[in-house]
Structure formats: structure tokens, C-alpha cells
Tab-separated table of N, CA and C and ligand atoms in Angstrom:
chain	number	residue	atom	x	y	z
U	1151	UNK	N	13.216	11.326	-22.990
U	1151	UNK	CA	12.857	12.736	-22.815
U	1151	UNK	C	11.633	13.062	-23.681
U	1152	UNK	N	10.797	13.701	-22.965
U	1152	UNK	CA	9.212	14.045	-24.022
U	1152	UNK	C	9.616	14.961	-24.605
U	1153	UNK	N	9.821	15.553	-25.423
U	1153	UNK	CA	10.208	16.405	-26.638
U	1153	UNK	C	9.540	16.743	-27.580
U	1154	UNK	N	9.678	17.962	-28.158
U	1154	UNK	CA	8.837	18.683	-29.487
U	1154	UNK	C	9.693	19.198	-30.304
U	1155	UNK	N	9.847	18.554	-31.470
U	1155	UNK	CA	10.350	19.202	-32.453
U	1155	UNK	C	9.274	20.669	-33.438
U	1156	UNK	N	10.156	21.562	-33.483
U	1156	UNK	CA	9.155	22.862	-34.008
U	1156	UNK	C	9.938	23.496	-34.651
U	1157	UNK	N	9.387	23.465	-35.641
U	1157	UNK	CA	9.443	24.459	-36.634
U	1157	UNK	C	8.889	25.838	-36.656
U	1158	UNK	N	9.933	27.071	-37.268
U	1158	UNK	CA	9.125	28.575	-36.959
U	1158	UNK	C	9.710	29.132	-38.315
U	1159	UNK	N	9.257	29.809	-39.286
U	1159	UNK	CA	9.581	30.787	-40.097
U	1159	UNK	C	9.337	31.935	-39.271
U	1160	UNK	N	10.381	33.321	-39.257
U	1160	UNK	CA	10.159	34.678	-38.829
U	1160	UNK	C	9.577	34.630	-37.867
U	1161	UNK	N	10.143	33.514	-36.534
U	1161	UNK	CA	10.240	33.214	-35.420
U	1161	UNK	C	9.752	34.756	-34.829
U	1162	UNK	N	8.868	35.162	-33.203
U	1162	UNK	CA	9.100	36.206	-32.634
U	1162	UNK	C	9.922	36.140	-32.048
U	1163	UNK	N	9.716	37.208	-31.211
U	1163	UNK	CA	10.865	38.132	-30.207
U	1163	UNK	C	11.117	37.216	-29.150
U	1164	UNK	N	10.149	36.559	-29.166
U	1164	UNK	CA	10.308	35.976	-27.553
U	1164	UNK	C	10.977	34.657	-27.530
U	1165	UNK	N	10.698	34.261	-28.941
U	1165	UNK	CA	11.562	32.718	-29.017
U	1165	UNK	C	12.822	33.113	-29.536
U	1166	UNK	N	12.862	34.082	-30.098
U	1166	UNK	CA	14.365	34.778	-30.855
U	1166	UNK	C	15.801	35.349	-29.510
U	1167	UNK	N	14.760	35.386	-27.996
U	1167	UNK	CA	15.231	35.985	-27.212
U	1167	UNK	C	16.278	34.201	-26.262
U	1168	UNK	N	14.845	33.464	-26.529
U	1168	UNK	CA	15.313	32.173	-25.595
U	1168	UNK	C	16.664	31.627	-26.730
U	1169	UNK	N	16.423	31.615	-28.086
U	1169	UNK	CA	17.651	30.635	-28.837
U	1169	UNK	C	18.907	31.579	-28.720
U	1170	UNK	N	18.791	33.216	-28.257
U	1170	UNK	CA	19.787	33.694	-28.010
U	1170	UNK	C	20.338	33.491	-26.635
U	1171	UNK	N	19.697	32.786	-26.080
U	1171	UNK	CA	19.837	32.531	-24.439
U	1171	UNK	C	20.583	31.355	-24.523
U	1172	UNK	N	20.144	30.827	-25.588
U	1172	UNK	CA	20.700	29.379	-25.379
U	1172	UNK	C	22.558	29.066	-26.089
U	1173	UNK	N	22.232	30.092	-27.238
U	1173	UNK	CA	23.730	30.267	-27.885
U	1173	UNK	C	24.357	31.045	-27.000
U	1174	UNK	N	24.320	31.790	-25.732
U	1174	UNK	CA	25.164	32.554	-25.210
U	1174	UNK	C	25.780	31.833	-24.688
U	1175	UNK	N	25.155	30.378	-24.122
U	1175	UNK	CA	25.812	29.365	-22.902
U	1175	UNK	C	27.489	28.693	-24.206
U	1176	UNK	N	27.237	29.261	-25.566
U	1176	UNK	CA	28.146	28.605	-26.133
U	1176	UNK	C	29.254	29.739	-26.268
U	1177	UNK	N	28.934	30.823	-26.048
U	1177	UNK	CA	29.404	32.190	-26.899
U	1177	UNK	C	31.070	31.127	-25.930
U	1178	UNK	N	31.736	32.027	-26.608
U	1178	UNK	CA	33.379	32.244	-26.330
U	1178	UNK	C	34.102	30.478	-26.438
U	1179	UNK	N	33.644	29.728	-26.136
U	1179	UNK	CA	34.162	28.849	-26.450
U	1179	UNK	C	33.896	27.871	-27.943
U	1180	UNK	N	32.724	28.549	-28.399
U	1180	UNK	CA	32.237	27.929	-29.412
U	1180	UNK	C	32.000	28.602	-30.226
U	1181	UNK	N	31.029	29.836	-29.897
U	1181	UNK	CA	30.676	30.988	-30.595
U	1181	UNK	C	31.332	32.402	-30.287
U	1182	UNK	N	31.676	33.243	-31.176
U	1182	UNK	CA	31.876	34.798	-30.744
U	1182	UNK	C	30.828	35.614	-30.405
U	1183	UNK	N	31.027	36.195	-29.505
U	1183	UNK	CA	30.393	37.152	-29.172
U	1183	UNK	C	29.520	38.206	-30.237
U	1184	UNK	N	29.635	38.232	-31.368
U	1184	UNK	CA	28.882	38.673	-31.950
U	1184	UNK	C	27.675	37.904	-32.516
U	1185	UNK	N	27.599	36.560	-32.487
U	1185	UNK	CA	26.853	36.063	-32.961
U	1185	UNK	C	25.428	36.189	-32.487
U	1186	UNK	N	25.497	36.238	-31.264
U	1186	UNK	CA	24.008	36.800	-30.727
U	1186	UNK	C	23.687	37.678	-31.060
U	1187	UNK	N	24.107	38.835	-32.080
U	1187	UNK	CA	23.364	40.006	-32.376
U	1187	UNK	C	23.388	40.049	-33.848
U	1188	UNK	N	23.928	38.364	-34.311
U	1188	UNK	CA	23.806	38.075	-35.873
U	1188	UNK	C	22.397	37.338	-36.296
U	1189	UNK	N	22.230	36.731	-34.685
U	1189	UNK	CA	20.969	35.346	-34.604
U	1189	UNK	C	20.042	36.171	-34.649
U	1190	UNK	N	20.076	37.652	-34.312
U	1190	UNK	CA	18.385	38.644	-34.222
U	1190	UNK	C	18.323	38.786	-35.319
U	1191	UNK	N	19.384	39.196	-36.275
U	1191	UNK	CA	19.153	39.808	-38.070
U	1191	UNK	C	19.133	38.572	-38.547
U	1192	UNK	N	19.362	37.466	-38.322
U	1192	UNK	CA	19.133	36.199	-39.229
U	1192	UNK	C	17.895	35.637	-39.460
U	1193	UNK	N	17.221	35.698	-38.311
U	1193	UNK	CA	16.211	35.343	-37.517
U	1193	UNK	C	15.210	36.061	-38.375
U	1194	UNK	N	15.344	37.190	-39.089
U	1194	UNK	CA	14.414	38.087	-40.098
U	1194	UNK	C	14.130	37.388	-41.129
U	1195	UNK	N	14.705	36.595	-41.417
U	1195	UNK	CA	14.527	35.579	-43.113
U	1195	UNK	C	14.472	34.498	-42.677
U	1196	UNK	N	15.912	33.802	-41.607
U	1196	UNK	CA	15.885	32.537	-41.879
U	1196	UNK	C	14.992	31.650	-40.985
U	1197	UNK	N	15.031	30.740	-41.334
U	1197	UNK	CA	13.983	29.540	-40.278
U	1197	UNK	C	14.469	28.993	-39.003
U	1198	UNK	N	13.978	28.442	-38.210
U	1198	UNK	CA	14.539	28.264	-37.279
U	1198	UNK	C	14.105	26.542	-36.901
U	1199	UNK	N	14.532	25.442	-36.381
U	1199	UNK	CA	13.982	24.001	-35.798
U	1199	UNK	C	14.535	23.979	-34.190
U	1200	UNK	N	13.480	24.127	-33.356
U	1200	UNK	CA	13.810	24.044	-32.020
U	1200	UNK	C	13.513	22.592	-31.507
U	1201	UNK	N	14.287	22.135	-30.756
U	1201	UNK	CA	14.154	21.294	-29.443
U	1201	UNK	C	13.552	21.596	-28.650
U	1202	UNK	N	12.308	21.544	-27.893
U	1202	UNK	CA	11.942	22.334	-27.011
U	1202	UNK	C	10.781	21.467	-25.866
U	1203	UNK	N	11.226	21.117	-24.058
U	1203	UNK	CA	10.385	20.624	-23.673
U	1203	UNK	C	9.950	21.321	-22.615
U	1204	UNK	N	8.449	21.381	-23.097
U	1204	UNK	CA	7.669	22.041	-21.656
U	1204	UNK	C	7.745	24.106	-21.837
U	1205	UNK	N	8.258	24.582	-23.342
U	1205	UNK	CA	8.557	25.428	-23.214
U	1205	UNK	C	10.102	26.113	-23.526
U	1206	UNK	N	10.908	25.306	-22.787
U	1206	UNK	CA	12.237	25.389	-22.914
U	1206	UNK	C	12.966	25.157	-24.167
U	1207	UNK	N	13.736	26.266	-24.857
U	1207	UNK	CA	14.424	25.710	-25.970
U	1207	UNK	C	15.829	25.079	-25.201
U	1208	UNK	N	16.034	23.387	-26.226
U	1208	UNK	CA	17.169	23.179	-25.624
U	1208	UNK	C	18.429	22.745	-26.612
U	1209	UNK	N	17.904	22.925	-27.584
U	1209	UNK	CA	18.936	22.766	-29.116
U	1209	UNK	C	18.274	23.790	-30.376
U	1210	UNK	N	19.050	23.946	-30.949
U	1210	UNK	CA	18.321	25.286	-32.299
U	1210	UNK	C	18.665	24.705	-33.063
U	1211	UNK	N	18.027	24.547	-34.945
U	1211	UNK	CA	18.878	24.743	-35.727
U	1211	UNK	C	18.506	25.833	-36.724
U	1212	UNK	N	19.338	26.909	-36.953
U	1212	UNK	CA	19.216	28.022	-37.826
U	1212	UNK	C	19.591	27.418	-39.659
U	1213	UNK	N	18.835	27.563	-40.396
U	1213	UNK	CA	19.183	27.691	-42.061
U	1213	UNK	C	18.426	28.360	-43.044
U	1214	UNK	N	18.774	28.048	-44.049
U	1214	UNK	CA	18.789	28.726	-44.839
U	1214	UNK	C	18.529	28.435	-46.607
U	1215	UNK	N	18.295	29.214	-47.170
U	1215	UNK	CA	18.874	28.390	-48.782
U	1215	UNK	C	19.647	29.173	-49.425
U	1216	UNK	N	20.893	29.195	-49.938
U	1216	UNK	CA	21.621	29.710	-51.190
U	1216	UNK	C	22.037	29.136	-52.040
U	1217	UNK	N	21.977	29.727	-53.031
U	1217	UNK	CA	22.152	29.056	-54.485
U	1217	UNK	C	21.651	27.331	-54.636
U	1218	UNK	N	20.641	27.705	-54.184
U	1218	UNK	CA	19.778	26.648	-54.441
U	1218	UNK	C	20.145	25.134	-53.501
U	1219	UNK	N	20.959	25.634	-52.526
U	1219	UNK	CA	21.142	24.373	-51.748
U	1219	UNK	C	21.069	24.907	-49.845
U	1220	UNK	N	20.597	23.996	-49.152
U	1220	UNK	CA	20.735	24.619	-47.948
U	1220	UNK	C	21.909	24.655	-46.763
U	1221	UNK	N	21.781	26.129	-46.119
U	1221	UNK	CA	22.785	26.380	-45.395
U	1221	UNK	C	21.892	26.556	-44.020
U	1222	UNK	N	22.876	25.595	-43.420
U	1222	UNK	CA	22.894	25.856	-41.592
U	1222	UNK	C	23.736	26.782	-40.934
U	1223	UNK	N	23.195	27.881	-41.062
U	1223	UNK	CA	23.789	29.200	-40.521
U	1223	UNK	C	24.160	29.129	-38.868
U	1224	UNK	N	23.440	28.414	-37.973
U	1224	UNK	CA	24.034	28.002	-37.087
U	1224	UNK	C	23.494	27.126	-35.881
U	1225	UNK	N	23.845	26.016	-35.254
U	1225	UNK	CA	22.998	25.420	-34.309
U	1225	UNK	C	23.730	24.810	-33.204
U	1226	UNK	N	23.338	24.896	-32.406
U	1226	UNK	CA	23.557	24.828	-30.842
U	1226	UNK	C	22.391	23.778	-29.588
U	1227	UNK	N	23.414	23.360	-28.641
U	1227	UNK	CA	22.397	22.350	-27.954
U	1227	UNK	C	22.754	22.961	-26.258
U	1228	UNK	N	22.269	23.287	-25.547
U	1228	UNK	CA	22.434	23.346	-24.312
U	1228	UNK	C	23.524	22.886	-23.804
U	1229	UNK	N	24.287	22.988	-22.770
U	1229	UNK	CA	25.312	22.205	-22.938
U	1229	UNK	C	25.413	20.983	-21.805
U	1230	UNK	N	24.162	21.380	-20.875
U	1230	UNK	CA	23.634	20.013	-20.605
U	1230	UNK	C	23.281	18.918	-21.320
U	1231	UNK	N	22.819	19.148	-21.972
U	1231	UNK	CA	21.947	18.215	-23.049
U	1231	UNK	C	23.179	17.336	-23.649
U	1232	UNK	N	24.243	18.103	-24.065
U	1232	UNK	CA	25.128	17.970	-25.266
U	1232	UNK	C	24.826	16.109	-25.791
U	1233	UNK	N	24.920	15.531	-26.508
U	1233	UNK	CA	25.431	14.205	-26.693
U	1233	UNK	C	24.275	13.239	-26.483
U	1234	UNK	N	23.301	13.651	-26.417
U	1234	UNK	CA	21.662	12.882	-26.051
U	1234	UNK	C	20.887	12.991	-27.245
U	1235	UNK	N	21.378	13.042	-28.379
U	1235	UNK	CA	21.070	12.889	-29.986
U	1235	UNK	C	19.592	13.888	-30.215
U	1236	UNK	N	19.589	15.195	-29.543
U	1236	UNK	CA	19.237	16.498	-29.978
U	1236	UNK	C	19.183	16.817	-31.153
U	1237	UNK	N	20.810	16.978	-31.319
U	1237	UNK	CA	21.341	17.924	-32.827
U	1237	UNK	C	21.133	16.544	-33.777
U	1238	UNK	N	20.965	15.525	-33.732
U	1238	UNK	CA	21.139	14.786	-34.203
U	1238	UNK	C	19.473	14.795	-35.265
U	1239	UNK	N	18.434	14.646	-33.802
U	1239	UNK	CA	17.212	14.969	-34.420
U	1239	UNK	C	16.742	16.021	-34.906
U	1240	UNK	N	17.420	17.276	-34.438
U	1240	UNK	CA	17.179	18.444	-35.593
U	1240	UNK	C	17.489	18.331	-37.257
U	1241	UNK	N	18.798	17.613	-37.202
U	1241	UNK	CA	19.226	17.258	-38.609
U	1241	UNK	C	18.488	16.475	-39.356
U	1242	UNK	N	17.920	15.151	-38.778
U	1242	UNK	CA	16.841	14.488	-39.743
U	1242	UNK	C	15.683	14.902	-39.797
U	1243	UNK	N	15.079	15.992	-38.942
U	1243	UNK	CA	14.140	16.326	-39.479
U	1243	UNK	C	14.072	17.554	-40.756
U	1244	UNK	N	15.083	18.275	-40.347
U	1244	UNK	CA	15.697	19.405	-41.821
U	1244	UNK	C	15.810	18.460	-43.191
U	1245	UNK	N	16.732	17.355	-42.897
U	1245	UNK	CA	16.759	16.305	-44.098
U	1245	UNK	C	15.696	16.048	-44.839
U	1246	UNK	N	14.850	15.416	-44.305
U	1246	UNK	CA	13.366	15.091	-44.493
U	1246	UNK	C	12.314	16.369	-45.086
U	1247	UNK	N	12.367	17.317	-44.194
U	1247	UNK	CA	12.034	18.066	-44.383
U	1247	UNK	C	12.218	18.869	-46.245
U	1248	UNK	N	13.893	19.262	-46.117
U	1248	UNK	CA	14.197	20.048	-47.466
U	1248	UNK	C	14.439	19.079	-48.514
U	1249	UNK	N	14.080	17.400	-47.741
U	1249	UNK	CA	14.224	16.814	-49.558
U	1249	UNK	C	12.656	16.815	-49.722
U	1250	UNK	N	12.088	16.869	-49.388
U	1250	UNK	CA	10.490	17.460	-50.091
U	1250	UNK	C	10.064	18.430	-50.476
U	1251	UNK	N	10.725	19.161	-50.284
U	1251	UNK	CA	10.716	20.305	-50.886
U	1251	UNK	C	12.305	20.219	-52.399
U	1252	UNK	N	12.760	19.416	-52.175
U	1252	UNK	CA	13.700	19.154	-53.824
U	1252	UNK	C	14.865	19.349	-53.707
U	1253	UNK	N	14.912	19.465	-52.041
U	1253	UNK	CA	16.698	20.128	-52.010
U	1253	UNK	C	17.459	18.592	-51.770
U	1254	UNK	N	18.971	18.888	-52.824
U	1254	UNK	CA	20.035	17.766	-52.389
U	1254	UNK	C	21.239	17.767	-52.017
U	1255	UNK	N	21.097	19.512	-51.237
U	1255	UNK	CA	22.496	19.483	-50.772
U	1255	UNK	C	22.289	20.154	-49.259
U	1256	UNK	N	22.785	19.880	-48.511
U	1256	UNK	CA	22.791	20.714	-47.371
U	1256	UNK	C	24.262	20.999	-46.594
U	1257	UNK	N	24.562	21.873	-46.510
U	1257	UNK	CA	26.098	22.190	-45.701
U	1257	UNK	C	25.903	23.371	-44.532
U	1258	UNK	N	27.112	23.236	-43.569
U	1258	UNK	CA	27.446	23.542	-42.589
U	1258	UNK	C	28.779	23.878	-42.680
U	1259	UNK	N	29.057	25.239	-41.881
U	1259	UNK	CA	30.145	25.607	-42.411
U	1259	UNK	C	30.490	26.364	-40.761
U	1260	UNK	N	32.017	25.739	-39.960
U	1260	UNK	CA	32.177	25.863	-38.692
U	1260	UNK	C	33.812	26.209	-38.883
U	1261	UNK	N	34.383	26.696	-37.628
U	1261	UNK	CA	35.739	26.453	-37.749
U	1261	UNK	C	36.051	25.350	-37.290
U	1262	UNK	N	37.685	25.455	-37.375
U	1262	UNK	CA	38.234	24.480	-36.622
U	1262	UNK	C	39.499	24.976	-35.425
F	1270	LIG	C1	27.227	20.342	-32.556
F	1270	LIG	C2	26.044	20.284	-31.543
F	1270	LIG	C3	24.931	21.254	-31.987
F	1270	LIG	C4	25.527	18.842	-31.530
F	1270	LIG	O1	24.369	18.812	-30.700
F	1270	LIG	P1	24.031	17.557	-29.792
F	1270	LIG	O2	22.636	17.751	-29.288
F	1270	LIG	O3	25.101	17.331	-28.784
F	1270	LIG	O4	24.061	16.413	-30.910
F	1270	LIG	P2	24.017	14.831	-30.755
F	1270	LIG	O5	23.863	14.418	-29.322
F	1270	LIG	O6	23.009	14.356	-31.712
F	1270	LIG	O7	25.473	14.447	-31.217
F	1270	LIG	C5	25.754	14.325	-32.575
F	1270	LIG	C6	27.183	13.908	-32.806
F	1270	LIG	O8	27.982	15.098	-32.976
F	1270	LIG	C7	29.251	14.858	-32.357
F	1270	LIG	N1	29.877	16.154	-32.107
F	1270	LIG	C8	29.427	17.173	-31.354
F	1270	LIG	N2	30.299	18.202	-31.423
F	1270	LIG	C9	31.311	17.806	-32.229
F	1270	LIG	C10	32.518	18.415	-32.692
F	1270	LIG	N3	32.845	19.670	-32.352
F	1270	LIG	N4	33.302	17.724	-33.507
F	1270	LIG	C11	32.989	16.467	-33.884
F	1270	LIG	N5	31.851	15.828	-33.490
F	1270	LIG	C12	31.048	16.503	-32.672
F	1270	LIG	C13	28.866	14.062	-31.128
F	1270	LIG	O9	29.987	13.400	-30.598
F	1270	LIG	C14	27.843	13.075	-31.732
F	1270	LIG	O10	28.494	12.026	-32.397
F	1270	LIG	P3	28.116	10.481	-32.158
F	1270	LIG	O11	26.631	10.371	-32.456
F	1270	LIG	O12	28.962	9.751	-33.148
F	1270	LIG	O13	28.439	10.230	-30.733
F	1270	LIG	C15	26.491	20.626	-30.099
F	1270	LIG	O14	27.580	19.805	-29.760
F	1270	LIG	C16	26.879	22.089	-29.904
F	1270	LIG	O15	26.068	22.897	-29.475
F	1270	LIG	N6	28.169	22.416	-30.206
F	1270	LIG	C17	28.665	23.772	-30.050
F	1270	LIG	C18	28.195	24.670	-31.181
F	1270	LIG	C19	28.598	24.146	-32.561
F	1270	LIG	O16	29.688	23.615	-32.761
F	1270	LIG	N7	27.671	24.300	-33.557
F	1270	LIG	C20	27.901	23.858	-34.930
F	1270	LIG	C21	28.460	24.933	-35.777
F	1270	LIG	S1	27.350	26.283	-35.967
């Protein structure tokens, strides 16, 4: 798959609109229903790493930093896509990414 990994700080409206497009395909079985109107106020601070080919977002990953370590506030893959090592490449590039910048912890925090 030809693919672009991208990075956005204080992402716009219009890409803020597609990663909410894309978490809705998860809402209720994965996500609650409120979360799409958590991803617009998150979306004000936090960063965003898209999957994206030709335009299309097809995996997100939302984070963050607190107390000095980073948080993945939330990420999602199409659910076509699912299992085609997407989320997989969002994660090493965040890895890579926040240990150059000095970070050595990163967590994710989901139910069960
Ligand atoms: C989790 C998620 C983002 C992974 O994206 P993806 O593009 O399918 O990721 P990959 O193809 O790289 O798969 C990564 C691994 O995660 C595993 N995985 C996916 N969902 C899982 C789950 N709920 N529990 C355990 N493992 C899971 C896959 O089996 C795969 O493992 P493998 O490499 O050993 O086969 C995607 O499954 C998704 O959108 N899930 C629903 C939303 C969610 O749970 N988000 C995380 C909390 S915010």
C-alpha cells in the first residue's frame, strides 16, 4: 500500500472532521459516542499521526504528554484496514519520534 505517514500539531477543521469520520466507523463497539465531540476539544492541544493514502485518513493516532511521559489519548484504524500493520506503523513512528525528543515512557489507556 503507498502510504504517508503525517504528522499535524493543531490539526484543521477539515482533517479534524475526516479522523472524526473515521472514529465514528468505531463509535459503539469500540468507542462511545461521546468521543467524537472529545476528538474536536482534544484536537486543540493535542497532536495528531495520520495514515493517510491519496488523501484519505485511514488510521489516527491522538497523544499527548503528562507528567512528563506520553499519552495516547486515542487511535483508531478503519475497519477495513484493521490488521495490515497501520496502527502498528503509527506506533513506531511516535516511538522514534518522542525518544528524540527525551521521552521514556509512553502509555495507552483502553477498557476492557
Ligand atoms: C487497535 C487498532 C488501532 C490497531 O490498528 P491496526 O491498524 O489494526 O494495527 P495493526 O494491523 O498494526 O495490528 C497491531 C496488533 O494489534 C492487535 N490488536 C488489535 N486490536 C486488539 C485488541 N483489541 N486486543 C488485542 N490486540 C489487538 C492485532 O491483532 C495486531 O497484533 P499482531 O501484530 O500480533 O497480529 C485497531 O484495531 C482499532 O482501531 N481498534 C479499535 C479502537 C481501539 O481499540 N483503539 C485503542 C484504544 S484508544
Amino acid at each position: 500500500m503507498d502510504y504517508k505517514i503525517k504528522h499535524y500539531k493543531r490539526p484543521k477543521q477539515e482533517l479534524v472532521k475526516q479522523i472524526v469520520d473515521t472514529a465514528k466507523c468505531l463509535t459503539t463497539e469500540w468507542f462511545t459516542p461521546d468521543v467524537l465531540d472529545e476528538i474536536k476539544r482534544d484536537l486543540l492541544f493535542h497532536d495528531v499521526i495520520c495514515i493517510d493514502v491519496r488523501g484519505e485518513v485511514l488510521s489516527f493516532l491522538i497523544f499527548t504528554s503528562w507528567e512528563g511521559a506520553i499519552q495516547i489519548t486515542l487511535m483508531g484504524t478503519k475497519l477495513d484496514y484493521r490488521g495490515k500493520g497501520l496502527g502498528s506503523k503509527l506506533i513506531e513512528y511516535l516511538f522514534v519520534y518522542v525518544k528524540k525528543l527525551g521521552f521514556n515512557r509512553v502509555s495507552l489507556l483502553t477498557v476492557d
